[in-house]
Amino acid sequence: MVAIAFHQTLGTLHSQGYLSNSGFHHEFGNASVKLIPRGFKVDVGLLKRGSGNSSKRSFAVIQASTAHTSVSGPVSSPSSNSTNGSPKKSNETALILIRHGESLWNEKNLFTGCVDVPLTRKGVEEALEAGMRISNIPIDMIYTSALIRSQMTAMLAMTQHRRKKVPIIMHNESEQAKAWSQIYSEDTKRQSIPVIAAWQLNERMYGELQGLNKQETADRYGKEQVHEWRRSYDIPPPNGESLEMCAERAVAYFREHIEPQLLSGKHIMIAAHGNSLRSIIMYLDKLTSQEVISLELSTGIPMLYIFKEGKFIRRGSPIGPTEAGVYAYTKSLAQYRQKLDDMLH
């Protein structure tokens, strides 16, 4: 179902002109180069923390014009450099967090929770824009929730990545699913990125509020009660999850499955939801329960962390201008981007 929905979405994008921007395309050897001129203006307002003892975090509006280039060919990521033929672990890895683009129920102002709702047209555009912003950052593995809106966001974002590897959802739900989705070409495997879907990264389950209009619910139960259900840390809505309960499963999954991959040198992207990502950021940034309840994440805006020497360092949001100085890049990520650029000359 996910694969069908994704291919249908890509078909719609092509027919509506999203993925058919005019530009220059040329092939030489085993490399393909595509130049797409694109100007954009980005408001990098990411995290707003409104607690009394913390300041508002924001970034300036950046006007940028970029020539977005794509590369298909052998480019190694910083974590896979080798000097004698054997892989060499990098002492730092990238972690990208993306909240899914706007969904149809976001648009209708309904409580969504774990109901499986797809993206709106605006959400598709946000996913593509997110892909532009991370197009120069190495990605070895992708984790999503089990919900289609996060999977659409991840897949659409990767269509904009310059490395042009293909994201492939891993089907490990049964031995038959594993066998039927097996890839028999080693070269194709090298040009692919595994996508792991995990229910533990799902949005907070809103219980009896799911499907209700947020304004009508506030009118019925009172603004204070609805605000308590939505923004308290440990008070769940009727038959639903609190943020604390969501954090227990999301952080446990991150520590057990994702953090070991970062330790091994893999660069990771997570496409998930407001509350599951808030939970993970609470762990990464060591926020208190009072700080995390006032944390807001914009849809479709990627956050970049660097994992180095057992610590997570937040680098903000990577934008995509041609001026390298605008990137919150480390040396190894800058070198990776340079390798991509060198492929074009």
Coordinates of C-alpha atoms in Angstrom, one line a residue:
M1 CA 0.0 0.0 0.0
V2 CA 2.8 2.4 0.9
A3 CA 4.7 1.7 -2.4
I4 CA 1.5 2.2 -4.4
A5 CA 0.6 5.4 -2.6
F6 CA 4.1 6.7 -3.1
H7 CA 4.2 6.0 -6.8
Q8 CA 0.8 7.6 -7.3
T9 CA 2.0 10.7 -5.5
L10 CA 5.1 10.9 -7.7
G11 CA 2.9 10.5 -10.8
T12 CA 0.7 13.4 -9.6
L13 CA 3.8 15.5 -9.0
H14 CA 5.1 14.9 -12.5
S15 CA 1.7 15.7 -14.0
Q16 CA 1.5 18.9 -12.0
G17 CA 5.0 20.0 -12.8
Y18 CA 6.6 19.7 -9.4
L19 CA 9.4 17.4 -10.6
S20 CA 9.8 18.7 -14.1
N21 CA 11.5 22.0 -13.6
S22 CA 13.3 23.2 -16.6
G23 CA 17.1 23.1 -16.6
F24 CA 20.2 21.5 -18.0
H25 CA 20.7 17.7 -18.0
H26 CA 23.8 15.9 -19.2
E27 CA 25.2 12.5 -18.9
F28 CA 28.9 11.5 -19.0
G29 CA 30.4 8.1 -18.1
N30 CA 28.4 6.7 -15.2
A31 CA 27.4 10.1 -13.8
S32 CA 24.3 12.1 -14.5
V33 CA 24.2 15.8 -13.9
K34 CA 21.1 17.9 -13.7
L35 CA 21.1 21.7 -13.0
I36 CA 17.8 23.2 -11.8
P37 CA 17.8 27.0 -11.2
R38 CA 15.6 27.7 -8.2
G39 CA 15.2 30.8 -6.1
F40 CA 13.5 30.6 -2.7
K41 CA 13.0 32.5 0.5
V42 CA 13.1 30.5 3.8
D43 CA 11.9 31.5 7.2
V44 CA 14.0 29.3 9.5
G45 CA 11.9 29.8 12.6
L46 CA 12.2 26.4 14.1
L47 CA 11.9 25.9 17.8
K48 CA 9.9 28.3 20.1
R49 CA 10.4 27.6 23.7
G50 CA 8.1 29.7 25.8
S51 CA 9.1 28.7 29.3
G52 CA 9.9 31.4 31.7
N53 CA 13.6 30.6 32.1
S54 CA 14.4 30.0 28.5
S55 CA 14.7 32.4 25.6
K56 CA 13.0 32.2 22.2
R57 CA 15.2 30.5 19.6
S58 CA 14.9 31.8 16.1
F59 CA 16.9 32.3 12.9
A60 CA 16.7 35.2 10.5
V61 CA 14.9 35.0 7.2
I62 CA 17.4 34.1 4.5
Q63 CA 16.9 35.1 0.9
A64 CA 18.9 32.7 -1.2
S65 CA 19.2 31.7 -4.8
T66 CA 20.6 28.3 -5.6
A67 CA 21.6 26.2 -8.5
H68 CA 20.5 22.8 -7.3
T69 CA 22.6 20.0 -8.8
S70 CA 22.1 16.3 -8.7
V71 CA 24.8 13.6 -8.9
S72 CA 24.5 9.9 -9.6
G73 CA 27.7 8.1 -9.2
P74 CA 30.2 6.8 -6.7
V75 CA 30.5 9.3 -3.8
S76 CA 31.4 8.0 -0.4
S77 CA 29.9 9.5 2.7
P78 CA 32.2 10.7 5.6
S79 CA 31.4 7.6 7.5
S80 CA 32.6 5.2 4.8
N81 CA 36.0 6.6 3.9
S82 CA 38.7 4.0 3.7
T83 CA 42.5 4.0 3.4
N84 CA 43.2 0.3 2.9
G85 CA 39.9 -1.0 1.5
S86 CA 38.2 -1.5 4.8
P87 CA 35.5 1.0 6.1
K88 CA 36.8 3.6 8.5
K89 CA 34.4 4.9 11.1
S90 CA 33.8 8.6 11.2
N91 CA 34.2 10.3 14.6
E92 CA 31.0 12.3 13.8
T93 CA 27.7 11.5 12.1
A94 CA 24.7 13.5 11.0
L95 CA 21.2 13.1 12.4
I96 CA 18.3 14.9 10.6
L97 CA 14.9 15.2 12.1
I98 CA 11.9 16.2 10.0
R99 CA 8.3 16.7 11.1
H100 CA 6.0 15.5 8.3
G101 CA 4.5 18.1 5.9
E102 CA 0.9 19.4 6.4
S103 CA -1.7 16.6 6.4
L104 CA -5.3 16.7 5.2
W105 CA -6.5 16.7 8.8
N106 CA -3.9 19.5 9.8
E107 CA -5.6 21.5 7.1
K108 CA -9.1 20.8 8.5
N109 CA -7.9 21.5 12.1
L110 CA -8.8 18.0 13.3
F111 CA -7.0 16.0 16.0
T112 CA -5.1 13.4 14.0
G113 CA -3.0 11.3 16.4
C114 CA -2.6 7.8 15.0
V115 CA -5.2 8.0 12.2
D116 CA -3.4 7.4 8.9
V117 CA -3.9 10.5 6.9
P118 CA -1.9 11.6 3.8
L119 CA -0.3 14.9 3.0
T120 CA -2.0 17.9 1.4
R121 CA -0.6 19.6 -1.7
K122 CA 1.0 22.1 0.6
G123 CA 2.5 19.1 2.6
V124 CA 3.9 17.7 -0.6
E125 CA 5.6 21.0 -1.3
E126 CA 7.0 21.2 2.2
A127 CA 8.4 17.7 1.8
L128 CA 10.1 18.7 -1.4
E129 CA 11.5 21.9 0.1
A130 CA 12.8 19.9 3.1
G131 CA 14.6 17.7 0.6
M132 CA 16.3 20.7 -1.0
R133 CA 17.6 21.8 2.4
I134 CA 19.2 18.4 3.1
S135 CA 20.3 17.7 -0.4
N136 CA 24.1 18.0 0.5
I137 CA 24.0 16.0 3.7
P138 CA 24.9 12.3 3.7
I139 CA 22.1 9.9 4.5
D140 CA 22.7 6.2 5.0
M141 CA 19.5 5.1 6.7
I142 CA 16.0 6.5 7.1
Y143 CA 13.5 5.9 10.0
T144 CA 9.9 6.8 9.7
S145 CA 6.7 6.1 11.7
A146 CA 4.2 3.6 10.5
L147 CA 2.0 6.4 9.2
I148 CA 1.8 7.4 5.6
R149 CA 2.3 11.2 6.1
S150 CA 5.8 10.6 7.6
Q151 CA 6.7 8.1 4.9
M152 CA 5.5 10.4 2.1
T153 CA 7.6 13.2 3.6
A154 CA 10.8 11.0 3.7
M155 CA 10.3 9.6 0.2
L156 CA 9.5 12.9 -1.4
A157 CA 12.4 14.7 0.4
M158 CA 14.9 12.1 -1.0
T159 CA 13.8 12.8 -4.6
Q160 CA 15.7 16.1 -4.1
H161 CA 18.9 14.7 -2.7
R162 CA 21.9 15.2 -5.0
R163 CA 23.3 11.7 -4.3
K164 CA 20.2 10.3 -6.0
K165 CA 20.1 7.1 -4.0
V166 CA 16.7 5.4 -3.9
P167 CA 14.9 5.0 -0.6
I168 CA 13.5 1.5 -0.2
I169 CA 11.1 0.5 2.6
M170 CA 12.3 -2.6 4.4
H171 CA 9.6 -5.3 4.8
N172 CA 10.6 -7.4 7.7
E173 CA 7.1 -8.2 9.0
S174 CA 7.4 -11.9 7.9
E175 CA 9.8 -14.2 6.3
Q176 CA 7.8 -14.2 3.1
A177 CA 7.8 -10.3 3.0
K178 CA 11.6 -10.4 3.4
A179 CA 12.1 -13.0 0.7
W180 CA 9.7 -11.2 -1.8
S181 CA 11.4 -7.8 -1.3
Q182 CA 15.0 -9.1 -1.6
I183 CA 17.4 -7.2 -3.9
Y184 CA 19.8 -9.5 -5.8
S185 CA 22.1 -6.8 -7.3
E186 CA 24.9 -5.6 -5.1
D187 CA 25.3 -2.5 -7.2
T188 CA 21.6 -1.7 -6.8
K189 CA 22.0 -2.2 -3.0
R190 CA 24.8 0.4 -2.9
Q191 CA 22.6 2.9 -4.7
S192 CA 19.7 2.3 -2.2
I193 CA 18.9 3.6 1.2
P194 CA 17.0 1.4 3.7
V195 CA 13.8 2.9 5.1
I196 CA 12.7 1.4 8.5
A197 CA 9.1 2.1 9.5
A198 CA 8.4 1.8 13.2
W199 CA 5.1 2.3 15.1
Q200 CA 7.1 3.5 18.1
L201 CA 7.8 6.8 16.2
N202 CA 4.0 7.3 15.6
E203 CA 2.3 10.5 16.7
R204 CA 0.8 10.6 20.2
M205 CA -2.4 8.7 20.3
Y206 CA -5.1 11.2 21.0
G207 CA -7.8 8.7 22.1
E208 CA -11.3 10.0 21.9
L209 CA -10.2 13.3 20.5
Q210 CA -9.1 11.8 17.2
G211 CA -11.2 13.1 14.3
L212 CA -12.7 15.9 16.4
N213 CA -12.4 19.6 15.3
K214 CA -10.0 21.3 17.7
Q215 CA -12.0 24.5 18.0
E216 CA -15.3 22.6 18.5
T217 CA -13.6 20.5 21.2
A218 CA -12.4 23.6 23.0
D219 CA -16.0 25.0 22.8
R220 CA -17.4 21.8 24.2
Y221 CA -14.9 21.0 27.0
G222 CA -13.4 24.4 27.6
K223 CA -10.1 25.9 26.4
E224 CA -8.3 25.2 29.6
Q225 CA -9.2 21.5 29.6
V226 CA -8.2 21.0 25.9
H227 CA -5.0 23.0 26.5
E228 CA -4.2 20.6 29.4
W229 CA -4.7 17.6 27.2
R230 CA -2.6 19.0 24.4
R231 CA 0.2 20.7 26.3
S232 CA 0.6 19.0 29.7
Y233 CA 3.4 16.4 30.0
D234 CA 1.7 13.7 32.0
I235 CA -2.1 14.2 31.5
P236 CA -3.6 12.1 28.6
P237 CA -6.8 12.9 26.8
P238 CA -9.6 10.4 27.3
N239 CA -8.3 6.9 26.4
G240 CA -5.3 8.4 24.8
E241 CA -1.6 9.0 25.4
S242 CA 0.1 11.7 27.3
L243 CA 3.4 13.2 26.0
E244 CA 5.2 11.3 28.7
M245 CA 3.7 8.0 27.4
C246 CA 4.7 8.9 23.8
A247 CA 8.2 9.8 25.0
E248 CA 8.6 6.4 26.7
R249 CA 8.2 4.5 23.5
A250 CA 9.8 7.0 21.1
V251 CA 13.0 7.5 23.2
A252 CA 13.3 3.8 24.0
Y253 CA 13.2 3.0 20.3
F254 CA 15.7 5.8 19.5
R255 CA 18.2 4.5 22.1
E256 CA 17.8 0.8 21.2
H257 CA 17.7 1.0 17.4
I258 CA 18.8 4.4 16.1
E259 CA 21.6 5.5 18.4
P260 CA 23.6 2.3 17.8
Q261 CA 23.5 3.1 14.1
L262 CA 24.9 6.5 14.7
L263 CA 27.6 5.0 16.9
S264 CA 28.6 2.7 14.0
G265 CA 29.1 5.7 11.7
K266 CA 25.8 5.8 9.9
H267 CA 24.1 9.1 8.9
I268 CA 20.4 9.0 9.8
M269 CA 17.3 10.8 8.9
I270 CA 14.1 10.5 11.0
A271 CA 10.8 11.6 9.5
A272 CA 8.1 11.5 12.2
H273 CA 5.6 13.7 14.1
G274 CA 5.4 16.7 16.4
N275 CA 5.1 14.8 19.6
S276 CA 7.4 11.8 18.9
L277 CA 10.1 14.3 17.6
R278 CA 9.6 16.5 20.6
S279 CA 10.2 13.5 22.8
I280 CA 13.4 12.7 21.0
I281 CA 14.6 16.3 21.1
M282 CA 13.9 16.3 24.8
Y283 CA 16.4 13.4 25.1
L284 CA 18.9 14.9 22.7
D285 CA 18.9 18.4 24.2
K286 CA 18.3 17.2 27.8
L287 CA 15.2 19.3 28.2
T288 CA 13.0 19.2 31.3
S289 CA 9.3 18.2 31.2
Q290 CA 8.4 21.9 31.5
E291 CA 10.7 22.9 28.7
V292 CA 9.5 20.3 26.2
I293 CA 5.8 21.1 26.6
S294 CA 6.5 24.6 25.2
L295 CA 8.6 23.3 22.3
E296 CA 7.0 23.8 18.8
L297 CA 8.2 22.2 15.6
S298 CA 7.2 23.5 12.2
T299 CA 6.0 21.1 9.5
G300 CA 8.6 20.2 6.9
I301 CA 11.5 22.0 8.5
P302 CA 14.6 19.7 8.9
M303 CA 16.7 19.9 12.1
L304 CA 20.3 18.9 11.9
Y305 CA 22.3 17.4 14.8
I306 CA 25.9 16.2 14.8
F307 CA 26.6 13.1 16.9
K308 CA 30.2 13.3 18.1
E309 CA 32.0 11.6 21.0
G310 CA 28.8 10.4 22.5
K311 CA 27.2 13.9 22.4
F312 CA 24.4 15.4 20.3
I313 CA 25.1 19.0 19.0
R314 CA 22.3 20.9 17.4
R315 CA 23.4 22.8 14.3
G316 CA 20.1 24.3 13.3
S317 CA 18.4 24.0 9.9
P318 CA 20.5 23.4 6.8
I319 CA 19.4 25.6 3.9
G320 CA 20.5 25.2 0.3
P321 CA 22.2 28.3 -1.1
T322 CA 25.4 28.2 -3.1
E323 CA 27.3 30.1 -0.5
A324 CA 28.9 27.4 1.7
G325 CA 29.2 29.8 4.7
V326 CA 25.5 29.8 5.3
Y327 CA 25.5 26.1 6.1
A328 CA 25.8 25.1 9.8
Y329 CA 28.3 22.6 8.5
T330 CA 31.1 20.7 10.2
K331 CA 34.4 20.0 8.4
S332 CA 33.4 16.5 7.4
L333 CA 30.0 17.5 6.0
A334 CA 31.7 20.4 4.1
Q335 CA 34.1 17.8 2.6
Y336 CA 31.2 15.6 1.6
R337 CA 29.5 18.5 -0.2
Q338 CA 32.8 19.3 -1.9
K339 CA 32.9 15.7 -3.2
L340 CA 29.5 16.2 -4.7
D341 CA 30.5 19.4 -6.3
D342 CA 33.7 17.8 -7.7
M343 CA 31.6 15.2 -9.5
L344 CA 30.3 18.0 -11.7
H345 CA 33.7 19.2 -13.0

